[in-house]
mmCIF file of C-alpha atoms and ligand atoms in Angstrom:
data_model
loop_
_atom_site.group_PDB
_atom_site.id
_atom_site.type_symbol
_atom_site.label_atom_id
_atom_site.label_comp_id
_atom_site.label_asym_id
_atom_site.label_seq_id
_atom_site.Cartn_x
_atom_site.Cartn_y
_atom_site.Cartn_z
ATOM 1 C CA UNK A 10 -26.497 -15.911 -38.740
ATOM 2 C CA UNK A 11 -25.339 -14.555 -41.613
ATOM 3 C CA UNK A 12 -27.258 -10.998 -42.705
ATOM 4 C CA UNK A 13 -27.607 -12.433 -46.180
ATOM 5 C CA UNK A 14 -29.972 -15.295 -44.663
ATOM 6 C CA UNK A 15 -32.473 -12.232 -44.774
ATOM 7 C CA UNK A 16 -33.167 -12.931 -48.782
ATOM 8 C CA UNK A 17 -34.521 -16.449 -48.193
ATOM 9 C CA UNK A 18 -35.947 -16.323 -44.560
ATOM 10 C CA UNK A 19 -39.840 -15.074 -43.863
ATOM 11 C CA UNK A 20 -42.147 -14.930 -41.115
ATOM 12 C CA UNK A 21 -43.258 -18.545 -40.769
ATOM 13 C CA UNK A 22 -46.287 -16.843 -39.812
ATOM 14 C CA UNK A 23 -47.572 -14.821 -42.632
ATOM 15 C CA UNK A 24 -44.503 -15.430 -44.915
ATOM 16 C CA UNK A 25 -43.961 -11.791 -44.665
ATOM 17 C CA UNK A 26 -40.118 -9.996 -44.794
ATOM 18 C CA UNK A 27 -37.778 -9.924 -42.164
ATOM 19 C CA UNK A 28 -35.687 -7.118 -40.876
ATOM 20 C CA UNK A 29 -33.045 -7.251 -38.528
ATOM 21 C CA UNK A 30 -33.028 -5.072 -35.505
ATOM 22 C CA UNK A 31 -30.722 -4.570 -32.846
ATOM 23 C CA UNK A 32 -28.287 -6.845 -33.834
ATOM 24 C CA UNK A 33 -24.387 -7.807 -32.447
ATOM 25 C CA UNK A 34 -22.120 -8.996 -34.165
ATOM 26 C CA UNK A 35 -18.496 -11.320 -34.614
ATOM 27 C CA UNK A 36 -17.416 -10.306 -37.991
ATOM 28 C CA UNK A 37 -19.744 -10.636 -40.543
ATOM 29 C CA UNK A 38 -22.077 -13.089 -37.665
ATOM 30 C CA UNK A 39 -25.274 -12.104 -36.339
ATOM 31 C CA UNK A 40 -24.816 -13.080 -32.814
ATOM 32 C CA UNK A 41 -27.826 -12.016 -31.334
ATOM 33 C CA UNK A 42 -30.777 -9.339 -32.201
ATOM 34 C CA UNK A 43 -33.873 -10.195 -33.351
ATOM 35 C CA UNK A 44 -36.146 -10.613 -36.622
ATOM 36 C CA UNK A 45 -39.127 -8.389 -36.917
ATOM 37 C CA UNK A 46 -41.711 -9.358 -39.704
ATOM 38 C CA UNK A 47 -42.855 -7.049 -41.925
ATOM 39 C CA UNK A 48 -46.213 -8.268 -42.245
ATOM 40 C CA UNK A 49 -47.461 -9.302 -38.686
ATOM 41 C CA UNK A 50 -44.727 -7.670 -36.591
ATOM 42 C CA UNK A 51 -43.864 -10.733 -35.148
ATOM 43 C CA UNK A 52 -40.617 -11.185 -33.639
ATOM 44 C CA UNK A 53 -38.172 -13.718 -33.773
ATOM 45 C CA UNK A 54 -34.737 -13.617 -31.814
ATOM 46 C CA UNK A 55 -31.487 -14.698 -33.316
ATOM 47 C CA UNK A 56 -29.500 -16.313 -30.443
ATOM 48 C CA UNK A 57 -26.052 -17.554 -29.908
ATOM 49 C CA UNK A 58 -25.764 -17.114 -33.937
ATOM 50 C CA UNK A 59 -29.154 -18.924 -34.557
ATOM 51 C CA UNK A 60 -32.411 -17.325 -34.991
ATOM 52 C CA UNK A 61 -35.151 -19.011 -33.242
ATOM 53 C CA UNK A 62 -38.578 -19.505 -35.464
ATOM 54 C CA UNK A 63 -39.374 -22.090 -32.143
ATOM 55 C CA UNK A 64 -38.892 -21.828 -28.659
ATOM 56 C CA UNK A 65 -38.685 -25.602 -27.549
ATOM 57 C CA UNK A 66 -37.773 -28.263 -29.287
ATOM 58 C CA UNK A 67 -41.201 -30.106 -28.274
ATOM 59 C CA UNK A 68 -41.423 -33.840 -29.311
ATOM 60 C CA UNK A 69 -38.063 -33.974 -30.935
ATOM 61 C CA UNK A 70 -36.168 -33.221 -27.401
ATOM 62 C CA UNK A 71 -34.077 -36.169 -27.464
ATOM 63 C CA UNK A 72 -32.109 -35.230 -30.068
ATOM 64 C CA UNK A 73 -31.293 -31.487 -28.370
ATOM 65 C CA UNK A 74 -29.543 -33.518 -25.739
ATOM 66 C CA UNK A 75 -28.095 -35.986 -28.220
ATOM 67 C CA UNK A 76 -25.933 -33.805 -30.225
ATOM 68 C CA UNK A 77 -25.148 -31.896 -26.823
ATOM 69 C CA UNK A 78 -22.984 -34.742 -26.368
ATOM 70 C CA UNK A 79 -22.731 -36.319 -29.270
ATOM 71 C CA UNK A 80 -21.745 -33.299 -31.142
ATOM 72 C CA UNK A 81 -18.611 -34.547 -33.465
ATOM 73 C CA UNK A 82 -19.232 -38.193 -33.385
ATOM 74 C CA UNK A 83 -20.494 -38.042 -37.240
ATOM 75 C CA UNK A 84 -18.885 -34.663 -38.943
ATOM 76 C CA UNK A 85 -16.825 -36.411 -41.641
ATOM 77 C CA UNK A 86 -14.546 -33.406 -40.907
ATOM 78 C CA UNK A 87 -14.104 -34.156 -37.342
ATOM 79 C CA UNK A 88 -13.888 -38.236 -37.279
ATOM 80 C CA UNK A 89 -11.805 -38.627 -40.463
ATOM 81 C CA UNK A 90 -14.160 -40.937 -42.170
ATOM 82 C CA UNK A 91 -16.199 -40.408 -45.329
ATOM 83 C CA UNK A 92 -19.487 -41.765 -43.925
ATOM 84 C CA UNK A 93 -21.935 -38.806 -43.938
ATOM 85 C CA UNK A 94 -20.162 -38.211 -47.737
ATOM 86 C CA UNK A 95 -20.879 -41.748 -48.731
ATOM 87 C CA UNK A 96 -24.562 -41.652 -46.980
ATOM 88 C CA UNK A 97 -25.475 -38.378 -48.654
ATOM 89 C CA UNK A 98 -24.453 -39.275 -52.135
ATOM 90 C CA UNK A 99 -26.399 -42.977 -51.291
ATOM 91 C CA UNK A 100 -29.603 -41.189 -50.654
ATOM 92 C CA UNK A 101 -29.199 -38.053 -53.023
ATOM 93 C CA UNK A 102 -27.781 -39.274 -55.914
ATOM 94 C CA UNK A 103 -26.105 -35.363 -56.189
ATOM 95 C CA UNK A 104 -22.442 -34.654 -56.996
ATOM 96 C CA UNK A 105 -20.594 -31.719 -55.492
ATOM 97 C CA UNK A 106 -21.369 -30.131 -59.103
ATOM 98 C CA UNK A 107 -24.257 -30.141 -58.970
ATOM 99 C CA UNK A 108 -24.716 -29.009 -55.869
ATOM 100 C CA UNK A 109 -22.244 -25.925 -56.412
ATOM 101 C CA UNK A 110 -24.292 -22.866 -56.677
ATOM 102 C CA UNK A 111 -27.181 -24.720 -55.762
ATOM 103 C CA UNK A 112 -29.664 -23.192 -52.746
ATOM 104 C CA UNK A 113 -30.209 -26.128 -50.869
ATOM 105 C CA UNK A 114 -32.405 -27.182 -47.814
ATOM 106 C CA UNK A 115 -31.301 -29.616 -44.724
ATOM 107 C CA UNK A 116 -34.645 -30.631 -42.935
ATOM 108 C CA UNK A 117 -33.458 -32.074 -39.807
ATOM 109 C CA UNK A 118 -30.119 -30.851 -40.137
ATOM 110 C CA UNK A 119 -29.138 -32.117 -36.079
ATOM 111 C CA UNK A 120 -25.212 -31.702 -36.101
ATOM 112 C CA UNK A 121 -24.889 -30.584 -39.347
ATOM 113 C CA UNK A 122 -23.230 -33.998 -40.685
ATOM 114 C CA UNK A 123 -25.016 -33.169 -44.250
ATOM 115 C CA UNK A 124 -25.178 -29.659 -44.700
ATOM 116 C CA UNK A 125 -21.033 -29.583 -43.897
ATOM 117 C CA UNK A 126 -21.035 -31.709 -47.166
ATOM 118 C CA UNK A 127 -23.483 -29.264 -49.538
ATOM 119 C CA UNK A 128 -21.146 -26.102 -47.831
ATOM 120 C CA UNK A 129 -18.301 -28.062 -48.916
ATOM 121 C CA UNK A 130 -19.088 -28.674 -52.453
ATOM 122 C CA UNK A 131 -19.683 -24.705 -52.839
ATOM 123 C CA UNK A 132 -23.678 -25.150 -52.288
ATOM 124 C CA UNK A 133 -25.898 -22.420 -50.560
ATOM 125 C CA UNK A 134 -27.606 -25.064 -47.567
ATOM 126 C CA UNK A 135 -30.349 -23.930 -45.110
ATOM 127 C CA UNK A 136 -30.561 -26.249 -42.144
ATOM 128 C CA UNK A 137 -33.198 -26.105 -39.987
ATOM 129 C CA UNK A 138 -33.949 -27.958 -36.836
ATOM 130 C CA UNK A 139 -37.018 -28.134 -34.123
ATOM 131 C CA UNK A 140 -34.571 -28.205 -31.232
ATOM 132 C CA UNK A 141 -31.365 -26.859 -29.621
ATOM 133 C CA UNK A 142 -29.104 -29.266 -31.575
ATOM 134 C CA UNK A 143 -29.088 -26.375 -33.985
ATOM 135 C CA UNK A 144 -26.558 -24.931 -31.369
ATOM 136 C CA UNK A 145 -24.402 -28.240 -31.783
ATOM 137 C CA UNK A 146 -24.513 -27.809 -35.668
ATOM 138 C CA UNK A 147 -23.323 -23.733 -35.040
ATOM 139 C CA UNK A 148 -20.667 -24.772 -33.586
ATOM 140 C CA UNK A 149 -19.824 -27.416 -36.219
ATOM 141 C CA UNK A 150 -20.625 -25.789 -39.067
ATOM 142 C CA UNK A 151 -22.453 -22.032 -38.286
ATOM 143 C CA UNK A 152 -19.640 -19.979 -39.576
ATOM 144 C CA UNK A 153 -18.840 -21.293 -42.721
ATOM 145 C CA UNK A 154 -19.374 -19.693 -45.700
ATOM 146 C CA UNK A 155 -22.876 -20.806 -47.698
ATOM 147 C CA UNK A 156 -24.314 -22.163 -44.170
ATOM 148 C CA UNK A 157 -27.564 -20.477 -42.797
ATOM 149 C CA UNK A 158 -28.849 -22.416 -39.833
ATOM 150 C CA UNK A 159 -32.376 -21.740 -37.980
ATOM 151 C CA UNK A 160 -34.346 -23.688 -34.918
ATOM 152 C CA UNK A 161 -37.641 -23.705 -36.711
ATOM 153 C CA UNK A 162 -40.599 -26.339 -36.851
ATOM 154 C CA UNK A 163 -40.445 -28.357 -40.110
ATOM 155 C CA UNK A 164 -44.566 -27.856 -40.347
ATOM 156 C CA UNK A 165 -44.018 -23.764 -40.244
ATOM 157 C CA UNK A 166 -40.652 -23.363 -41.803
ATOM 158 C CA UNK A 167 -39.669 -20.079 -42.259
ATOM 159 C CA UNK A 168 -39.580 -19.944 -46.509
ATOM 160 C CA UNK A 169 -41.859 -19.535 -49.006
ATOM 161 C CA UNK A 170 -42.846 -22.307 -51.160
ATOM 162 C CA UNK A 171 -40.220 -22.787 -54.474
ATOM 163 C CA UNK A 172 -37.233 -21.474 -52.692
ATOM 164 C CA UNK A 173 -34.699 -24.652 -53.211
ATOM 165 C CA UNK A 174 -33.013 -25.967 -55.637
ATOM 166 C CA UNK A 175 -32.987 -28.881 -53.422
ATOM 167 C CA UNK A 176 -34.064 -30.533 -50.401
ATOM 168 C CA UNK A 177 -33.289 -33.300 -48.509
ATOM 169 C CA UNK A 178 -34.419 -34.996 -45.135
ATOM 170 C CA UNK A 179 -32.040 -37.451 -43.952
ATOM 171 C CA UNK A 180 -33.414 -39.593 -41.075
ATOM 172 C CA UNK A 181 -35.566 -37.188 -40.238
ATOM 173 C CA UNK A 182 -38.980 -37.395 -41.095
ATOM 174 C CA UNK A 183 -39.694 -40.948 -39.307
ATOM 175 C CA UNK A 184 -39.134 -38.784 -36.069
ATOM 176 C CA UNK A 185 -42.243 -36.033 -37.084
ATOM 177 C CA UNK A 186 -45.666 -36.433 -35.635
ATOM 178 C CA UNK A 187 -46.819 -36.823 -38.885
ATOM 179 C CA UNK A 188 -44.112 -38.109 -41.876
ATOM 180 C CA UNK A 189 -46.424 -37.762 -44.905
ATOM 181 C CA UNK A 190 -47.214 -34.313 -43.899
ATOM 182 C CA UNK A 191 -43.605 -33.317 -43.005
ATOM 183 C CA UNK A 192 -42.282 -34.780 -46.428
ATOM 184 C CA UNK A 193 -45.560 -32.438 -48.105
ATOM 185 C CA UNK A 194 -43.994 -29.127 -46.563
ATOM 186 C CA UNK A 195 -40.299 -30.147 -47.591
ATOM 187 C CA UNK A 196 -41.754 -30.990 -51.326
ATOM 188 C CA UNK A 197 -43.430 -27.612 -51.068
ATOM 189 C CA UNK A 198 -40.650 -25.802 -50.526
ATOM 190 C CA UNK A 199 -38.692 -27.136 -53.641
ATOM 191 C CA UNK A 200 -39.318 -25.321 -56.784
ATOM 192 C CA UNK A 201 -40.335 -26.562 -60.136
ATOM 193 C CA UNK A 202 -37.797 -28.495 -61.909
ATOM 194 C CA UNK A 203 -35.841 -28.988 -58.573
ATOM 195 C CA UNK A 204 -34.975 -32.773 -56.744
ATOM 196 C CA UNK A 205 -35.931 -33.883 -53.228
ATOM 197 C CA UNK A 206 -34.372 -36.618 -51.526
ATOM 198 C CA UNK A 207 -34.953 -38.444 -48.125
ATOM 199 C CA UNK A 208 -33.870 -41.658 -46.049
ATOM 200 C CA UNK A 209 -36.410 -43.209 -43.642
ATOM 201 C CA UNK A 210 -36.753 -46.239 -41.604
ATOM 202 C CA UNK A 211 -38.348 -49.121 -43.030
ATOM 203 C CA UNK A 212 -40.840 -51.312 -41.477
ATOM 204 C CA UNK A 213 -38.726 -54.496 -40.830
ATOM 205 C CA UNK A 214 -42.108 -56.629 -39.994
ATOM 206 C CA UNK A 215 -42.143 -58.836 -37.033
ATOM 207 C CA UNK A 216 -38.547 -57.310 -36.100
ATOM 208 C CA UNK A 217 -40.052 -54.168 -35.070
ATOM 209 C CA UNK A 218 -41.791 -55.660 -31.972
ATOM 210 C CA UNK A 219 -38.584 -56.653 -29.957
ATOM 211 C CA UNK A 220 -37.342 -53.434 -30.523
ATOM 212 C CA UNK A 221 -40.718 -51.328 -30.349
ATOM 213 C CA UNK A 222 -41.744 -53.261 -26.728
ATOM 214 C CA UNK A 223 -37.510 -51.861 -25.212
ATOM 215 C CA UNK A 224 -38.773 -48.456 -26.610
ATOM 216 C CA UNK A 225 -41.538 -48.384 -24.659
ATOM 217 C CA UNK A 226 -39.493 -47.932 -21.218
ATOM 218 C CA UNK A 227 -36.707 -46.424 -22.938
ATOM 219 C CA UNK A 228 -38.253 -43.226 -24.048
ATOM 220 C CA UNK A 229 -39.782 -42.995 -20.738
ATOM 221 C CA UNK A 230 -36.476 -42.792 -19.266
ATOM 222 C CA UNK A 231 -34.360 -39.609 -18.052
ATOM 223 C CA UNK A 232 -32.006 -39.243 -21.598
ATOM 224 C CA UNK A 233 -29.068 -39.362 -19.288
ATOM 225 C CA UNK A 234 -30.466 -43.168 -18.077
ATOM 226 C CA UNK A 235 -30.439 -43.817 -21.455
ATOM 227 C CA UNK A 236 -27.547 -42.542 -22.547
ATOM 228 C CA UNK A 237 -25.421 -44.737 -19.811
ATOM 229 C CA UNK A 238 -27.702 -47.834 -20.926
ATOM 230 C CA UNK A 239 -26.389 -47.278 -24.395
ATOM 231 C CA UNK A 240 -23.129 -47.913 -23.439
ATOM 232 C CA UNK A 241 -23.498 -51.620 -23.246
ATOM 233 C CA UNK A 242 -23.451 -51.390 -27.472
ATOM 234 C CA UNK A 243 -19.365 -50.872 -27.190
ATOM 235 C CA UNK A 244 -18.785 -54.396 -25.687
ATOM 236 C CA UNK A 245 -22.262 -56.282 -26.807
ATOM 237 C CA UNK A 246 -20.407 -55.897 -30.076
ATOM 238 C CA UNK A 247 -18.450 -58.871 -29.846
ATOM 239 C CA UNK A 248 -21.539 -61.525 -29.089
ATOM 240 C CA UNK A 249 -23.848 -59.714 -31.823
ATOM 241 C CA UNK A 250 -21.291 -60.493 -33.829
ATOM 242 C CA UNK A 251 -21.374 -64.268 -33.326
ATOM 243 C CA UNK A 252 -23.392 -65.977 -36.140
ATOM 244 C CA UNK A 253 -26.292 -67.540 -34.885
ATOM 245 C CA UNK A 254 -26.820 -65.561 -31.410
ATOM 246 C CA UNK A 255 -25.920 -62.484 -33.348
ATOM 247 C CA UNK A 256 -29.127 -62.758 -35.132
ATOM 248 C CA UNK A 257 -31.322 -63.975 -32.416
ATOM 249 C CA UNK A 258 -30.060 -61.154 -30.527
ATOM 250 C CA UNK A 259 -30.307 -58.438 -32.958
ATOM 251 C CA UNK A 260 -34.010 -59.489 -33.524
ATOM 252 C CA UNK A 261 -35.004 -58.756 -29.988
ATOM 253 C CA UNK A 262 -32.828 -56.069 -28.952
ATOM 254 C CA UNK A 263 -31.079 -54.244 -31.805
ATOM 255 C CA UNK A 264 -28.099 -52.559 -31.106
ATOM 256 C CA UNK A 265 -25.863 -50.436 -33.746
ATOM 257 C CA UNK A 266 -22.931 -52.748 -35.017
ATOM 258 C CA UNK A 267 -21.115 -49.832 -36.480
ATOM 259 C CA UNK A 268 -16.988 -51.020 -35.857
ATOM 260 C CA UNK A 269 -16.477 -47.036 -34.322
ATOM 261 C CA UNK A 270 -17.217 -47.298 -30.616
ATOM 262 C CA UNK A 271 -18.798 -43.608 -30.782
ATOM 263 C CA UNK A 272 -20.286 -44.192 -33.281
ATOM 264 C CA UNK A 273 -21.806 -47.299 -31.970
ATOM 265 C CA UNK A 274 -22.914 -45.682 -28.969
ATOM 266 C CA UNK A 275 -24.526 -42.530 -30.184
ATOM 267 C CA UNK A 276 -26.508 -44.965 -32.594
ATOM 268 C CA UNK A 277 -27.850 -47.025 -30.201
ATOM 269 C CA UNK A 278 -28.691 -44.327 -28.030
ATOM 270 C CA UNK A 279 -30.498 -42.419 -31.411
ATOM 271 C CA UNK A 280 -32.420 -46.024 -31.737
ATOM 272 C CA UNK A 281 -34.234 -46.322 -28.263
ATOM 273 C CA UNK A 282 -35.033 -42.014 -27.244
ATOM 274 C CA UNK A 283 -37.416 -40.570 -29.722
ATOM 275 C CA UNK A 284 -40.565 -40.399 -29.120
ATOM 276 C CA UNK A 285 -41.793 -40.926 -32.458
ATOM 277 C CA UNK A 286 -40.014 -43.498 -35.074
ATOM 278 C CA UNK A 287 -42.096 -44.470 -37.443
ATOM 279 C CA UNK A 288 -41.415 -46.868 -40.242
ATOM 280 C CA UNK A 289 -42.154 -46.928 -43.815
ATOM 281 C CA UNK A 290 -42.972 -49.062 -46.927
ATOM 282 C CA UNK A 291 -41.025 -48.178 -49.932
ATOM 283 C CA UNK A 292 -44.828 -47.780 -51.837
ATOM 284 C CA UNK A 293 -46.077 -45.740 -49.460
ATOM 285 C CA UNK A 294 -43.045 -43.416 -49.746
ATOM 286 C CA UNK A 295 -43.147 -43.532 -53.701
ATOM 287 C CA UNK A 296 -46.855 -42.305 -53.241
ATOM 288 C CA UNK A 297 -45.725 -38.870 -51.175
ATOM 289 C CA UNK A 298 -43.597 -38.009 -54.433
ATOM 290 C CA UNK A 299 -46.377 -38.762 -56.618
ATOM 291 C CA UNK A 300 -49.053 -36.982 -54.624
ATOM 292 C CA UNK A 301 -46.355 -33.832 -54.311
ATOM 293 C CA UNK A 302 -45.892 -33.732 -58.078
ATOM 294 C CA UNK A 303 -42.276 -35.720 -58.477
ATOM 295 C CA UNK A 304 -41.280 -37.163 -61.441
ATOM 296 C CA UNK A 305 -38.225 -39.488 -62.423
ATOM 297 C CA UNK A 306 -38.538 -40.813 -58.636
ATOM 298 C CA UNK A 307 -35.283 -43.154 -58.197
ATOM 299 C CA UNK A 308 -35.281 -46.427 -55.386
ATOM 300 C CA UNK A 309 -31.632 -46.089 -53.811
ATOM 301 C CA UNK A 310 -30.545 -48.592 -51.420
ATOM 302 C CA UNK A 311 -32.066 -49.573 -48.493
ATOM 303 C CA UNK A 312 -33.612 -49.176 -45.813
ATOM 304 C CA UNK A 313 -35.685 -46.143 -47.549
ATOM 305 C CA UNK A 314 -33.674 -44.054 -49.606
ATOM 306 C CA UNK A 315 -35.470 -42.368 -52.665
ATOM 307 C CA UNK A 316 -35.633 -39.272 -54.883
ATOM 308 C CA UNK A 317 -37.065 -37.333 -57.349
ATOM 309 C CA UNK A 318 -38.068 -34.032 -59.648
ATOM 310 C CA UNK A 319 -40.747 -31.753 -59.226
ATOM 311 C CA UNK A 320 -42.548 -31.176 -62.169
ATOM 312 C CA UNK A 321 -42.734 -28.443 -64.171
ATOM 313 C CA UNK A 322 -40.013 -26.137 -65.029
ATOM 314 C CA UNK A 323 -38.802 -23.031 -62.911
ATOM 315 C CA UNK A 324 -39.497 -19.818 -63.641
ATOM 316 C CA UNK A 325 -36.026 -17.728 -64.371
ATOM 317 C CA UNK A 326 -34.765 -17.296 -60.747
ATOM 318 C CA UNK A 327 -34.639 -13.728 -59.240
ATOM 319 C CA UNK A 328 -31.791 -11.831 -58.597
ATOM 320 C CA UNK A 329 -29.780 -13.220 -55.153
HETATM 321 ZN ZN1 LIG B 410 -45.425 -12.253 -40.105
#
């Protein structure tokens, strides 16, 4: 954790100021200490780099022990590819000018396969995630400059309404108890004048009850149970591929077809352990921007990929 974090984070609580006590450090890294609030003298520890708004990552546990050993699989830095770049810019629409400069939020940020792309372009990105694969996205990503990182809950995040330029939820939402409420607090947070973006799954009709039905013993499993299961993906590849079978198969039992092993592994694996996946209708989506005040709301590609504007127009920004 960086000690300049302290000018955008607040209590989740009571949205009061933070100050940092008892703190170690690695260079200019807050390695541990803890956050006392102002207002409600709550306090929050900073761990291994992090601080923690959350103690447990609750519902969204699979994905703690995903990117435990999944950690590098998708850091376009790390693999060599262009994927996340080419994903981002799919469901953002934003350049790397006009993110530079730009305070930006990562809801969901998991590894950090995103934010490494805003941090990269010379943005300011917060990343926030519910569970311990904010550890996974430290180690990825932690230290670079313009990276803050936090293990908060997405329905108490630990800002004030109007900080960010811009926000994004990638994959995430879908995952949340409740996605229309989750996309309300990320909308909340962006200020007038600012753009949102987010990807979510979309309802594929009758394909979703092959799929739905495996899910239903699969996220009963132990994640390690899973995680060996998933390994059939890496040679399945090769019948799924086969024209008509492919299909048949794919419609009962999806697996990832991404051509990276890894990659085909960890996707598979990320299909059949969360407890909640919920999918969307591209009208239904295009109704959260409305009700949350977006404007010039875009249709990217599929499956759900869409953005907009909050309306209105910001206020001069305060001094950072
Ligand atoms: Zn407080």
């Amino acid at each position: 954790m960086k000690p300049s974090a302290l000018k955008v984070l607040v209590c989740p609580a009571c949205k009061g100021g933070l100050e940092l006590r008892e703190a170690t450090y690695r260079g200019d890294e807050v390695l541990e200490g803890h956050l006392e609030c102002r207002g409600c003298s709550a306090a929050y520890p900073v761990r291994r780099g992090v601080p923690r708004f959350v103690s447990a990552g609750g519902y969204a546990g699979s994905f703690a022990y995903q990117w435990r050993h999944f950690r590098s699989v998708q850091l376009d830095s790390l693999n060599g590819r262009d994927e996340s770049d080419r994903s981002f810019r799919a469901t953002t629409g934003w350049t790397a000018e006009d993110l530079r400069g730009s305070r930006v939020l990562d809801a969901g940020v998991g590894a950090g396969r995103y934010a490494e792309i805003v941090a990269t372009a010379g943005g300011e990105v917060f990343g926030i995630d519910l569970t311990e694969a904010v550890d996974a996205a430290y180690e990825n990503i932690g230290e670079r400059a313009g990276v803050h990182l936090a293990q908060a809950d997405i329905f108490a995040m630990p800002f004030r309404e109007g900080t960010f330029d811009r926000a994004y939820s990638i994959g995430v939402l879908h995952h949340t108890p409740d996605p229309r409420a989750a996309f309300a607090r990320v909308a909340a947070s962006v200020k007038p004048g600012g753009s949102l973006a987010v990807y979510l799954y979309r309802n594929p009709g009758p394909g979703r009850y092959g799929p739905d039905l495996i899910r239903k013993v699969t996220t009963r499993l132990p994640l390690r149970v899973v995680r060996a299961l998933s390994t059939v993906a890496v040679p399945l590849y090769y019948p799924y591929r086969l024209p008509l079978l492919g299909k048949v198969l794919m419609f009962v039992g999806p697996i990832s077809l991404h051509p990276d092993w890894r990659t085909r592994w960890l996707d598979t694996f990320d299909w059949y352990t969360p407890k909640y996946q919920w999918k969307l209708s591209h009208p239904e989506v295009f109704e959260w921007f409305r009700e949350n005040g977006c404007v010039d709301i875009e249709i990217a590609k599929e499956p759900i990929r869409m953005r907009g504007v909050r309306a209105g127009t910001s206020a001069p920004a305060p001094a950072r």
